XYZ file of C-alpha atoms in Angstrom:
330
model
C 13.030 -3.584 -28.251
C 10.367 -1.261 -29.730
C 10.737 -1.518 -33.588
C 9.666 2.193 -34.283
C 12.820 3.855 -32.922
C 12.822 7.392 -34.549
C 16.487 7.734 -35.033
C 19.518 5.330 -35.280
C 21.175 5.575 -31.744
C 24.885 4.778 -31.671
C 25.518 1.322 -30.300
C 28.470 2.690 -28.368
C 26.040 5.087 -26.449
C 23.650 2.212 -25.598
C 26.636 0.110 -24.416
C 27.910 3.076 -22.361
C 24.508 3.479 -20.576
C 24.079 -0.179 -19.938
C 27.701 -0.560 -18.812
C 27.699 1.979 -16.059
C 25.533 1.678 -12.931
C 25.328 5.467 -11.880
C 25.254 8.789 -13.743
C 25.246 12.523 -13.311
C 23.097 14.133 -16.105
C 24.049 17.795 -16.693
C 22.553 20.466 -18.863
C 23.564 23.896 -19.867
C 23.222 26.890 -17.555
C 20.223 29.376 -18.022
C 18.299 26.091 -19.026
C 15.262 25.974 -21.208
C 12.508 23.234 -21.324
C 14.334 21.327 -24.013
C 17.329 20.942 -21.794
C 15.562 20.092 -18.717
C 12.977 17.756 -20.372
C 15.807 15.849 -21.862
C 17.542 15.486 -18.461
C 14.286 14.544 -16.602
C 13.192 11.937 -19.230
C 16.690 10.398 -19.538
C 16.987 10.207 -15.762
C 13.608 8.610 -15.380
C 14.414 6.075 -18.033
C 17.803 5.125 -16.626
C 16.267 4.715 -13.044
C 13.795 2.316 -14.663
C 16.733 0.284 -15.759
C 17.993 0.133 -12.194
C 20.632 2.842 -12.512
C 21.323 5.627 -10.010
C 20.984 9.143 -11.404
C 21.872 12.593 -10.233
C 20.420 15.621 -12.151
C 22.447 18.834 -12.073
C 21.967 22.226 -13.540
C 23.645 25.537 -12.632
C 20.452 27.415 -13.255
C 19.048 30.000 -12.877
C 15.503 28.636 -13.276
C 13.989 31.851 -14.531
C 11.812 30.811 -17.397
C 8.167 30.589 -16.635
C 7.758 27.034 -18.104
C 10.653 25.451 -16.150
C 10.191 26.795 -12.527
C 7.936 23.887 -11.533
C 10.822 21.452 -12.242
C 13.559 23.212 -10.199
C 13.351 20.907 -7.242
C 14.487 17.906 -9.354
C 18.036 19.457 -9.757
C 21.121 20.032 -7.775
C 22.630 23.425 -8.348
C 26.101 24.334 -9.445
C 28.251 26.274 -6.946
C 27.376 29.557 -8.783
C 23.640 29.265 -8.196
C 21.846 31.020 -5.298
C 20.557 28.842 -2.447
C 17.212 27.232 -3.390
C 15.148 24.101 -2.683
C 16.915 21.233 -4.532
C 17.193 17.466 -4.889
C 19.902 16.059 -2.701
C 22.148 12.968 -2.933
C 25.298 11.482 -1.663
C 25.683 9.629 -4.902
C 29.163 9.421 -6.451
C 28.406 8.816 -10.149
C 30.513 6.508 -12.323
C 29.828 8.502 -15.534
C 28.302 11.667 -16.870
C 25.841 12.583 -19.610
C 25.854 16.149 -20.993
C 22.663 17.123 -22.726
C 21.688 20.006 -25.093
C 25.166 21.387 -25.142
C 28.677 20.349 -26.293
C 30.804 23.141 -24.589
C 32.276 23.012 -21.139
C 31.782 26.671 -20.492
C 28.045 26.210 -20.844
C 27.947 23.896 -17.869
C 29.037 26.518 -15.421
C 31.231 26.058 -12.406
C 30.490 22.297 -12.326
C 32.220 21.615 -15.550
C 35.488 20.417 -14.148
C 34.026 17.678 -11.962
C 31.753 16.436 -14.766
C 34.488 16.319 -17.434
C 36.722 14.132 -15.178
C 34.150 11.245 -15.592
C 33.600 8.898 -18.486
C 31.364 11.113 -20.752
C 28.527 10.892 -23.191
C 27.078 13.981 -25.067
C 23.596 14.162 -26.402
C 23.084 17.383 -28.327
C 21.628 18.996 -31.381
C 23.765 22.135 -31.754
C 26.245 22.691 -34.572
C 28.653 24.995 -32.565
C 30.686 24.213 -29.576
C 33.826 22.249 -28.797
C 34.281 18.507 -29.454
C 34.280 17.071 -25.999
C 35.891 13.636 -25.503
C 33.568 10.655 -25.021
C 30.569 9.007 -26.734
C 28.613 11.347 -28.951
C 25.005 11.440 -30.117
C 25.078 14.872 -31.799
C 22.778 15.632 -34.738
C 22.640 19.373 -35.661
C 19.929 18.778 -38.213
C 17.422 17.620 -35.410
C 15.512 20.603 -34.050
C 15.414 19.630 -30.344
C 17.445 17.591 -27.821
C 14.211 15.889 -26.672
C 13.900 14.233 -30.052
C 17.295 12.512 -29.462
C 16.144 11.613 -25.856
C 12.952 10.035 -27.328
C 14.984 7.870 -29.708
C 17.565 7.101 -27.010
C 14.859 5.767 -24.514
C 13.375 3.625 -27.236
C 16.804 2.479 -28.223
C 17.256 1.222 -24.650
C 14.330 -1.096 -25.092
C 11.830 1.000 -23.035
C 8.391 2.360 -23.619
C 8.139 6.047 -22.783
C 5.987 6.655 -19.620
C 3.306 9.337 -19.573
C 5.397 11.693 -17.359
C 8.453 11.170 -19.618
C 6.207 12.004 -22.640
C 4.992 15.111 -21.047
C 8.530 16.351 -20.327
C 9.774 15.526 -23.743
C 6.782 17.121 -25.518
C 7.262 20.377 -23.513
C 10.859 20.643 -24.626
C 10.035 19.761 -28.185
C 7.375 22.377 -28.673
C 9.215 25.127 -26.887
C 12.454 24.563 -28.907
C 10.550 24.553 -32.122
C 8.103 27.306 -31.260
C 5.184 24.875 -31.481
C 6.652 23.861 -34.785
C 6.755 27.349 -36.316
C 10.592 27.260 -36.521
C 10.864 23.949 -38.501
C 12.612 23.746 -41.806
C 10.900 21.376 -44.361
C 13.469 18.579 -43.774
C 12.828 18.501 -39.877
C 9.664 16.530 -40.239
C 11.018 14.147 -37.497
C 9.543 16.691 -35.080
C 6.033 15.756 -36.138
C 6.879 12.058 -35.925
C 8.230 12.453 -32.534
C 5.337 14.590 -31.349
C 2.911 11.919 -32.556
C 4.712 9.240 -30.666
C 4.754 11.399 -27.535
C 1.069 12.114 -27.806
C 0.445 8.421 -28.193
C 2.316 7.926 -24.976
C 0.230 10.484 -23.137
C 1.477 13.990 -23.756
C -1.299 16.487 -24.186
C -0.786 19.212 -26.840
C -3.848 21.100 -25.456
C -2.513 20.926 -21.937
C 0.983 21.833 -22.827
C -0.252 24.913 -24.679
C -2.403 25.908 -21.764
C 0.482 25.495 -19.291
C 2.733 27.617 -21.684
C 0.357 30.419 -22.271
C -1.264 30.966 -18.789
C -0.107 32.345 -15.393
C 1.944 35.367 -16.816
C 2.164 38.325 -14.466
C 0.960 41.847 -15.219
C 4.599 43.070 -14.644
C 5.915 40.722 -17.307
C 3.608 42.290 -19.851
C 4.685 45.755 -18.771
C 8.301 44.680 -19.313
C 7.486 43.538 -22.888
C 5.842 46.872 -23.556
C 9.054 48.586 -22.445
C 11.321 46.532 -24.572
C 8.982 47.076 -27.600
C 9.182 50.793 -27.032
C 12.882 50.712 -26.775
C 13.302 48.769 -30.129
C 15.685 50.271 -32.749
C 15.312 49.737 -36.399
C 18.473 48.969 -38.380
C 19.156 48.182 -42.060
C 15.974 49.915 -43.210
C 13.958 47.982 -40.452
C 15.105 44.514 -41.394
C 16.901 44.206 -38.067
C 15.386 45.102 -34.767
C 17.480 45.655 -31.676
C 16.314 46.132 -28.076
C 17.797 45.791 -24.610
C 16.872 45.224 -20.963
C 18.607 47.037 -18.257
C 19.289 46.174 -14.689
C 16.886 48.972 -13.798
C 14.035 47.247 -15.740
C 14.518 44.162 -13.566
C 14.258 46.184 -10.435
C 11.115 47.840 -11.689
C 9.300 44.934 -13.025
C 10.919 41.840 -11.356
C 12.849 39.107 -12.963
C 10.923 37.472 -15.831
C 12.020 35.183 -18.672
C 9.243 35.651 -21.367
C 11.505 36.495 -24.282
C 9.627 34.211 -26.598
C 6.514 36.501 -26.482
C 8.721 39.407 -27.412
C 10.356 37.549 -30.290
C 7.015 36.583 -31.690
C 5.878 40.309 -31.632
C 8.945 41.649 -33.239
C 9.543 39.004 -35.854
C 6.006 39.456 -37.021
C 6.788 43.038 -38.124
C 6.699 43.361 -41.864
C 10.198 43.296 -43.427
C 12.029 42.156 -40.243
C 14.277 39.203 -40.654
C 16.586 39.546 -37.476
C 15.763 40.403 -33.917
C 18.455 40.928 -31.169
C 17.728 41.210 -27.518
C 20.445 42.215 -25.073
C 20.040 41.890 -21.249
C 22.268 43.580 -18.781
C 23.802 41.189 -16.245
C 25.987 41.878 -13.181
C 29.091 40.785 -15.070
C 28.213 41.818 -18.593
C 25.542 41.336 -21.297
C 23.502 38.255 -22.426
C 22.629 38.441 -26.164
C 20.043 36.476 -27.914
C 19.658 36.411 -31.775
C 16.602 35.248 -33.626
C 15.971 35.141 -37.504
C 13.259 34.458 -39.906
C 15.372 33.833 -43.029
C 18.574 32.085 -43.802
C 20.781 34.640 -41.997
C 23.118 32.523 -39.827
C 22.477 33.490 -36.163
C 24.834 30.755 -34.983
C 27.705 32.354 -36.861
C 26.722 35.860 -35.533
C 26.708 34.548 -32.057
C 29.993 32.844 -32.461
C 31.487 36.245 -33.340
C 30.712 37.048 -29.742
C 31.977 33.896 -28.301
C 28.654 32.210 -28.264
C 26.782 29.822 -30.536
C 23.569 27.997 -31.296
C 21.423 27.326 -34.404
C 20.973 29.090 -37.613
C 17.773 30.819 -36.587
C 18.319 31.001 -32.820
C 21.497 31.531 -30.891
C 23.037 33.413 -27.917
C 26.216 34.739 -26.423
C 27.678 36.374 -23.332
C 30.112 39.269 -23.274
C 31.946 40.643 -20.194
C 31.252 44.259 -21.149
C 28.999 46.895 -19.596
C 25.805 47.546 -21.554
C 26.691 51.189 -22.485
C 29.969 50.047 -24.014
C 28.734 47.003 -25.649
C 25.638 48.358 -27.499
C 27.616 50.519 -30.009
C 29.875 47.587 -30.920
C 26.820 45.307 -31.467
C 25.047 47.991 -33.495
C 28.239 48.249 -35.779
C 28.277 44.465 -36.083
C 24.566 44.218 -37.040
C 25.064 46.759 -39.701
C 27.402 44.336 -41.455
C 24.785 41.545 -41.734
C 24.394 40.692 -45.437
């Protein structure tokens, strides 16, 4: 077994993975690269141990950086038809990654939760699902846990796995911009992944290129629509269904957050997106304001500096309530 395992992996999790012969690995709906990178790398590692693996995600695969990986995953029943992996596998056990809440799995939650379960996550909020846990909220990305877990299984990380894991790590940490001083394990993990073949330069090029003109126009619209609250320390903006019809569907919120959080005096940015059944809200912070607690007040969750929620309310009804809540931020 490699002697430089980055974190201590629970023995019961190693035993769980070695005991079962087939798995479904599920991640949260509206996935990001940290979620999918963890799913892909763990699936690859388990296959190298002779296990059968099915990757599932309810989608949608809207983010620019994850669309190339869509074909690896089976959709949940709520997803629109698309080219997917297919399998007749009936798994013995399930692994949930990058979330600890059943509602974040989408419509496939019931089938997954009926199986023997392991949870690999780095979020503080969420319900405590039954099963084997590898949950460390102080770790800034699920891919860090996956890196340690693969090594804990006695495997060297392949180049492809390293690329998936590095992509998830740098997107969840904003290429290390969001890290607290105590989260230096991100750099240790990044060094290990680079040693195994991940390319920081190639990953940055992949993330920063290939954006459409329409996606830039949409960002301009959202910047113009931004509202300043609490003397400019909080910025609120929103995207309507009409914006999506005009510019197309794009998931490039990170570029918007970078621009708004760079404004002098801003400590919180909130983005609301109008959806067919309500509103999706994303919260970002530059200081110690707890975005996880703020999201929890709307039924969501996440991290201190980045979180999200969904409310089943029309945009025009929800925005006044949200503004009032934001005015109460200390």
